[in-house]
XYZ file of C-alpha atoms in Angstrom:
474
model
C 52.590 160.260 15.625
C 52.894 159.503 19.314
C 56.398 159.178 20.610
C 57.113 155.717 21.946
C 58.093 154.981 25.477
C 61.729 154.468 26.270
C 63.672 152.874 29.093
C 66.311 155.002 30.701
C 69.500 153.729 32.154
C 70.970 156.174 34.593
C 78.932 156.884 40.978
C 79.829 157.912 43.847
C 82.580 160.444 44.279
C 85.193 159.406 46.729
C 86.146 161.761 49.527
C 89.636 162.279 50.788
C 90.646 163.093 54.330
C 93.388 165.661 54.888
C 96.600 164.447 56.463
C 97.917 165.886 59.712
C 101.643 166.527 59.722
C 104.290 167.573 62.194
C 107.161 169.599 60.813
C 109.341 172.588 61.511
C 109.212 174.359 58.156
C 105.784 175.948 58.291
C 105.309 179.726 58.305
C 102.078 181.687 58.531
C 101.061 183.010 55.114
C 103.319 180.617 53.187
C 101.848 178.488 50.405
C 100.475 175.091 51.378
C 99.334 172.108 49.277
C 95.757 171.217 50.277
C 92.977 172.951 52.151
C 92.386 171.325 55.534
C 95.911 169.972 55.978
C 97.458 170.705 59.377
C 101.077 171.050 60.439
C 102.789 171.627 63.776
C 105.668 174.089 64.051
C 107.177 175.944 67.026
C 104.453 174.690 69.350
C 101.619 175.887 67.110
C 99.181 174.002 64.897
C 98.781 175.553 61.463
C 95.902 174.827 59.085
C 95.975 175.147 55.312
C 93.204 177.592 54.310
C 92.027 179.268 51.137
C 92.716 182.993 50.982
C 91.390 184.479 47.764
C 92.757 182.239 45.040
C 95.679 181.026 47.170
C 96.154 178.215 49.676
C 98.173 179.434 52.658
C 98.981 178.441 56.236
C 96.906 180.361 58.771
C 98.327 182.194 61.820
C 98.377 178.993 63.850
C 96.981 178.174 67.260
C 98.155 176.636 70.500
C 99.145 172.995 70.125
C 97.344 170.753 72.638
C 99.059 167.803 74.269
C 97.187 165.195 72.257
C 98.653 166.525 69.040
C 102.157 165.989 70.373
C 101.480 162.266 70.087
C 101.185 162.586 66.298
C 103.615 160.608 64.156
C 106.356 162.914 62.877
C 106.466 162.995 59.054
C 109.151 164.512 56.824
C 109.121 168.288 56.668
C 106.657 169.619 54.131
C 108.556 171.141 51.192
C 108.088 174.884 50.941
C 105.878 175.551 47.926
C 106.630 178.308 45.442
C 104.318 181.293 45.555
C 101.538 181.143 42.980
C 102.663 184.389 41.349
C 105.815 182.564 40.207
C 103.669 180.782 37.609
C 102.178 182.082 34.372
C 98.538 182.630 33.498
C 96.799 179.484 32.264
C 96.224 180.920 28.789
C 99.983 180.709 28.151
C 99.648 176.920 28.248
C 96.517 176.596 26.117
C 98.514 175.314 23.184
C 97.350 173.741 19.951
C 97.096 174.045 16.188
C 96.038 177.337 14.639
C 93.852 176.922 11.565
C 95.267 180.167 10.127
C 98.867 178.918 10.430
C 98.740 175.137 10.279
C 97.429 172.672 7.730
C 95.280 170.867 10.261
C 91.672 169.666 10.295
C 90.310 170.902 13.605
C 87.145 168.846 13.114
C 89.151 165.636 13.516
C 90.003 164.395 17.037
C 93.081 166.280 18.211
C 94.992 167.390 21.314
C 94.765 171.159 20.915
C 93.069 173.342 23.519
C 90.644 174.936 21.040
C 87.780 172.494 20.453
C 85.610 172.202 17.349
C 81.867 172.663 17.770
C 81.359 169.454 15.801
C 82.370 167.480 18.906
C 79.884 166.706 21.657
C 79.886 168.908 24.750
C 82.182 167.531 27.430
C 80.457 169.135 30.418
C 76.859 169.196 31.565
C 74.438 166.481 30.463
C 74.654 164.301 27.373
C 71.802 162.135 26.222
C 72.219 159.229 23.808
C 69.566 157.220 22.027
C 70.553 153.549 21.746
C 69.252 152.133 18.475
C 69.335 148.426 17.619
C 68.979 147.606 13.937
C 68.318 144.533 11.806
C 68.980 144.108 8.093
C 67.286 141.809 5.626
C 70.248 139.420 5.727
C 71.010 139.393 9.473
C 69.124 139.935 12.745
C 70.068 141.247 16.198
C 70.822 138.693 18.920
C 69.860 138.935 22.581
C 73.458 138.678 23.814
C 74.466 141.859 21.959
C 71.786 143.794 23.822
C 73.010 142.333 27.112
C 76.558 143.489 26.377
C 75.435 147.041 25.671
C 72.928 147.399 28.507
C 74.612 145.351 31.263
C 78.313 145.995 30.584
C 79.163 148.912 28.305
C 76.652 151.566 29.372
C 76.869 151.094 33.185
C 80.673 151.040 32.984
C 80.783 154.281 30.989
C 78.267 156.100 33.189
C 80.150 155.297 36.387
C 83.616 156.002 35.047
C 82.742 159.258 33.279
C 81.084 160.617 36.411
C 84.256 159.909 38.415
C 86.753 160.921 35.732
C 85.005 164.240 35.081
C 84.682 165.011 38.829
C 80.934 165.116 38.326
C 81.123 167.714 35.540
C 79.613 165.402 32.917
C 76.570 163.159 33.220
C 75.703 160.686 30.459
C 72.261 159.173 29.964
C 71.371 156.401 27.525
C 67.785 155.842 26.435
C 67.081 152.419 24.962
C 64.831 152.412 21.895
C 61.750 150.314 22.555
C 62.109 148.235 19.396
C 64.725 146.894 17.005
C 64.472 148.750 13.697
C 64.491 146.815 10.431
C 66.472 148.479 7.666
C 65.010 147.117 4.441
C 68.356 146.480 2.786
C 71.067 143.852 2.939
C 73.978 144.992 5.093
C 76.400 144.417 2.205
C 74.649 147.132 0.178
C 76.498 149.895 2.073
C 79.901 148.571 0.911
C 81.335 148.808 4.395
C 82.382 145.168 4.546
C 85.871 145.150 6.024
C 87.362 143.731 9.175
C 87.026 146.236 12.068
C 90.817 146.330 12.458
C 91.527 147.283 8.833
C 91.997 150.866 7.700
C 90.396 151.002 4.242
C 86.883 150.605 2.907
C 86.065 149.579 -0.675
C 85.222 152.233 -3.288
C 81.728 153.573 -2.840
C 81.611 152.981 0.928
C 78.329 154.572 1.959
C 78.674 155.925 5.502
C 76.140 158.645 4.809
C 73.566 156.202 3.516
C 73.851 153.936 6.550
C 73.510 156.751 9.088
C 70.717 158.421 7.111
C 68.677 155.203 6.818
C 68.948 154.519 10.542
C 68.164 158.117 11.456
C 65.130 158.170 9.192
C 63.899 154.942 10.767
C 63.880 156.294 14.326
C 62.950 159.929 13.657
C 59.162 159.368 13.434
C 59.105 157.721 16.867
C 61.369 159.969 18.941
C 61.839 163.673 19.511
C 65.449 163.801 18.362
C 65.894 167.373 19.600
C 66.214 165.859 23.098
C 69.316 163.883 22.115
C 72.972 164.659 21.476
C 74.025 161.486 19.684
C 73.034 157.951 18.748
C 74.668 154.699 19.806
C 73.845 152.415 16.875
C 74.197 148.665 17.389
C 73.968 146.403 14.354
C 73.936 142.569 14.387
C 76.968 140.324 14.648
C 77.398 138.892 11.184
C 76.386 142.025 9.304
C 78.655 142.895 6.377
C 79.689 146.171 7.991
C 83.141 146.871 9.393
C 82.514 149.932 11.534
C 83.237 149.653 15.221
C 83.696 153.167 16.494
C 82.714 156.768 15.848
C 81.390 157.960 12.508
C 81.488 161.726 11.956
C 78.669 161.959 9.440
C 76.386 165.005 9.700
C 72.663 164.316 9.470
C 69.641 166.456 10.360
C 66.818 164.907 12.397
C 63.825 166.903 13.637
C 65.639 170.033 12.480
C 68.736 169.342 14.644
C 72.153 168.511 13.199
C 73.982 165.469 14.567
C 77.705 165.093 13.822
C 78.955 162.235 15.997
C 77.544 158.702 16.069
C 78.917 155.610 17.816
C 78.369 152.495 15.700
C 79.263 148.898 16.521
C 78.492 145.281 16.032
C 78.931 143.843 19.502
C 80.923 140.673 19.945
C 79.555 140.230 23.438
C 81.016 139.241 26.764
C 78.362 136.542 26.976
C 79.265 134.912 23.649
C 81.282 131.717 24.417
C 82.813 131.620 20.923
C 84.533 134.966 20.464
C 85.412 138.113 22.352
C 87.578 141.110 21.518
C 85.473 143.943 22.889
C 86.720 145.147 26.282
C 84.332 146.580 28.859
C 86.026 149.979 28.344
C 85.279 149.959 24.608
C 82.410 152.444 24.920
C 84.492 154.646 27.243
C 87.149 154.786 24.520
C 84.706 155.566 21.709
C 82.941 158.167 23.839
C 86.291 159.969 24.079
C 86.313 160.332 20.303
C 82.854 161.939 20.306
C 84.233 164.722 22.533
C 87.269 165.112 20.266
C 90.013 163.008 21.867
C 92.436 161.189 19.500
C 94.571 158.071 19.966
C 97.545 159.526 21.900
C 100.093 156.760 21.209
C 101.402 155.253 17.945
C 100.375 151.818 16.699
C 104.023 150.706 16.777
C 103.824 150.529 20.569
C 101.393 147.651 20.218
C 103.878 145.482 18.296
C 105.664 143.234 20.760
C 108.295 142.365 18.135
C 109.562 145.926 17.777
C 111.951 145.560 20.709
C 110.749 148.774 22.345
C 108.647 149.175 25.453
C 105.009 148.429 25.023
C 102.070 150.783 24.932
C 101.748 153.161 27.900
C 99.087 152.101 30.390
C 97.755 155.606 30.878
C 94.367 156.433 29.311
C 91.850 154.201 27.590
C 92.057 156.454 24.525
C 94.530 154.095 22.879
C 93.915 150.671 24.333
C 90.664 149.701 26.043
C 92.170 146.821 28.007
C 94.459 148.909 30.197
C 94.349 148.765 33.996
C 94.618 152.591 34.037
C 91.723 153.797 31.810
C 91.365 157.232 33.451
C 92.138 159.875 30.860
C 95.441 161.749 30.915
C 95.514 165.019 32.791
C 95.982 166.931 29.529
C 92.960 165.153 28.051
C 90.915 166.186 31.081
C 92.091 169.764 30.680
C 90.979 169.762 27.034
C 87.561 168.532 28.148
C 87.399 171.297 30.800
C 87.193 168.724 33.595
C 90.396 170.204 35.004
C 90.021 173.972 35.264
C 92.584 176.730 34.759
C 92.807 177.137 38.541
C 93.861 173.479 38.874
C 96.870 173.879 36.581
C 100.359 175.232 37.152
C 101.474 176.922 33.914
C 105.156 177.575 33.231
C 106.725 179.297 30.243
C 110.329 179.600 29.157
C 110.466 182.971 30.904
C 110.660 181.245 34.304
C 114.198 180.795 35.592
C 113.641 180.026 39.278
C 113.617 176.549 40.753
C 109.952 175.935 41.537
C 108.369 173.566 44.044
C 104.752 172.499 43.705
C 102.298 169.889 44.878
C 100.107 167.822 42.533
C 97.020 166.083 43.808
C 96.491 162.713 42.123
C 94.367 162.790 38.964
C 91.881 160.271 40.354
C 91.161 162.187 43.566
C 87.798 163.920 43.716
C 89.028 167.377 44.669
C 89.512 170.880 43.321
C 93.235 170.931 44.107
C 96.035 171.428 41.582
C 96.102 168.445 39.210
C 98.617 169.131 36.444
C 101.690 171.202 35.677
C 102.240 172.281 32.075
C 105.551 173.605 30.750
C 105.026 175.392 27.451
C 107.736 174.533 24.905
C 106.147 176.180 21.869
C 102.686 177.228 20.685
C 101.989 173.562 19.822
C 104.192 171.581 22.247
C 104.392 171.172 26.006
C 105.516 168.950 28.848
C 102.780 167.777 31.203
C 103.240 166.460 34.739
C 100.596 164.664 36.803
C 100.306 162.374 39.810
C 98.759 158.898 39.634
C 97.322 156.839 42.493
C 94.952 153.897 42.734
C 91.418 155.214 42.336
C 87.849 154.261 41.583
C 88.844 154.080 37.898
C 92.510 152.989 37.839
C 93.419 149.509 39.117
C 96.930 150.487 40.180
C 99.378 148.522 42.270
C 101.820 150.406 44.481
C 104.595 149.911 41.904
C 102.463 151.702 39.301
C 101.837 154.810 41.383
C 103.944 157.932 41.069
C 104.518 160.932 38.833
C 103.783 160.704 35.128
C 105.719 163.050 32.848
C 105.000 163.238 29.136
C 105.564 165.452 26.136
C 102.697 166.435 23.838
C 102.882 167.534 20.220
C 99.457 168.849 19.225
C 100.310 169.017 15.514
C 100.459 165.245 15.378
C 97.337 163.338 14.474
C 95.704 160.298 15.995
C 98.097 157.289 16.212
C 101.153 159.522 15.528
C 102.640 159.673 19.040
C 100.931 162.823 20.200
C 102.017 161.776 23.693
C 105.476 160.459 24.586
C 106.083 159.285 28.146
C 109.332 160.726 29.517
C 111.070 158.502 32.021
C 114.366 156.934 33.017
C 112.391 154.109 34.569
C 111.118 151.852 31.765
C 109.059 149.697 34.090
C 106.357 147.541 32.601
C 103.475 145.559 33.990
C 101.791 142.536 32.543
C 98.058 142.851 32.963
C 95.635 139.993 32.478
C 92.099 140.856 31.516
C 89.647 138.098 32.362
C 86.461 137.869 30.326
C 83.422 135.850 31.255
C 83.562 132.424 29.527
C 86.734 133.459 27.708
C 90.450 132.696 27.904
C 92.359 135.396 29.762
C 94.322 137.888 27.655
C 97.654 139.247 28.895
C 99.113 142.562 27.740
C 102.392 144.323 28.537
C 102.070 147.996 29.442
C 104.649 150.674 30.148
C 104.095 152.452 33.451
C 107.243 154.592 33.649
C 106.156 156.597 36.694
C 108.734 158.508 38.706
C 109.117 157.744 42.408
C 110.449 159.779 45.314
C 114.006 160.839 44.388
C 113.592 160.149 40.657
C 114.035 162.823 38.014
C 113.929 163.257 34.268
C 115.505 165.941 32.081
C 113.949 167.153 28.838
C 113.850 170.330 26.743
C 116.180 172.101 29.156
C 114.161 171.302 32.295
C 114.815 168.904 35.151
C 111.684 167.528 36.779
C 112.197 165.800 40.126
C 109.986 164.069 42.668
C 111.060 165.345 46.073
C 108.376 163.859 48.316
C 105.196 161.788 48.075
C 102.162 161.122 50.238
C 99.014 159.062 49.848
C 97.232 161.751 47.880
C 99.883 163.109 45.553
C 103.446 164.273 44.987
C 105.754 167.226 45.612
C 107.636 168.172 42.457
C 110.537 170.475 41.712
C 111.080 172.012 38.283
C 114.170 173.920 37.253
C 116.056 174.811 34.116
C 119.174 172.710 33.715
C 121.339 175.817 33.354
C 119.961 177.320 36.611
């Protein structure tokens, strides 16, 4: 049978300009933070260059008179030599299936990734399938939400968040497929926010029926996953990722995104944020919910849910994934990480380029605590993805426990600065919703002590932060 025609929906990386500095602490051959930076010392202008795998100051050249008019900035902290840090593999922590009772096929925060998850680099292609049932039909507004809000938002954000390492394409099926059953027949009729389905819940049957409906019309070997959209009003309570293996055209599919869309354009109800698909996509590549549900309870007297990463709460103003999440997805490479083990006793100084910057500079520092636990440090600035105010920017420090499962506080923000921000999300035709988020970033001069380490912010610039790390008994 002829394959039917499909319509394909297909960000611009931002560039950063190096900062010229004047200081008296620069030495030829010493480590420097970013390629292209310049500094003036002893009448010479030094440029930060790449030498092998290192960034160092060059031999310097004569300083012309025009450069003497430059604004004098604080002296650049002397960075620790790269050989003071451990190899990246020391910080590739996570559960071990031979030692731990842990299902590696479920979303988790360990470095080793299951092959059941979608690839997180390269090109991913989704087939968007709209379905009707005998008892309920698809509305036009649901299609508008998917095609005009969710998909464009995901494509643009993923391209920026992954530094161009992942491209997502969504092909829209040319017709709405009728499943010749009532939606209630699958026994999946619960509220999307509940946690239990009735006995006999038939996930496999639902996915199989939809897959069988589209298989004759499309070459499924060209796709990596399906985004299945069923009608508002269907007696189905799935709004998220279903890990249900099916074989179509001889290819096995493990991850499917399924939703009934309560659309932006519906004047009667709205709970789906524009970052909903970004969140669910994260699950298809194996990312869990990093924070516990208790953070979402305003009556618990504690600070509210951390703003960082859309993998817990879609409505955040800072949806860019955590640095550790990006490392798991191989968007941040080994060469962009400082790895420290408990064998390091020196006081170390390093520079972290902000997570949202489109660059190959160092992005995260990881302090290994055990084979399954670590401290992660990253820099946050306003970016194409994160809607940060100046008070939100700074250094984010958090502890990860990779043996914990989704919603079990895999990530705990470490801070002495329990600052929060109320963020109002405005939906078209809808009342605004206001949420309280923890930011907790460290500013210049701030520090936090944990697990025998003191982490301090010693200087900041527009692009990132200088950090010092030392053992408390040093």
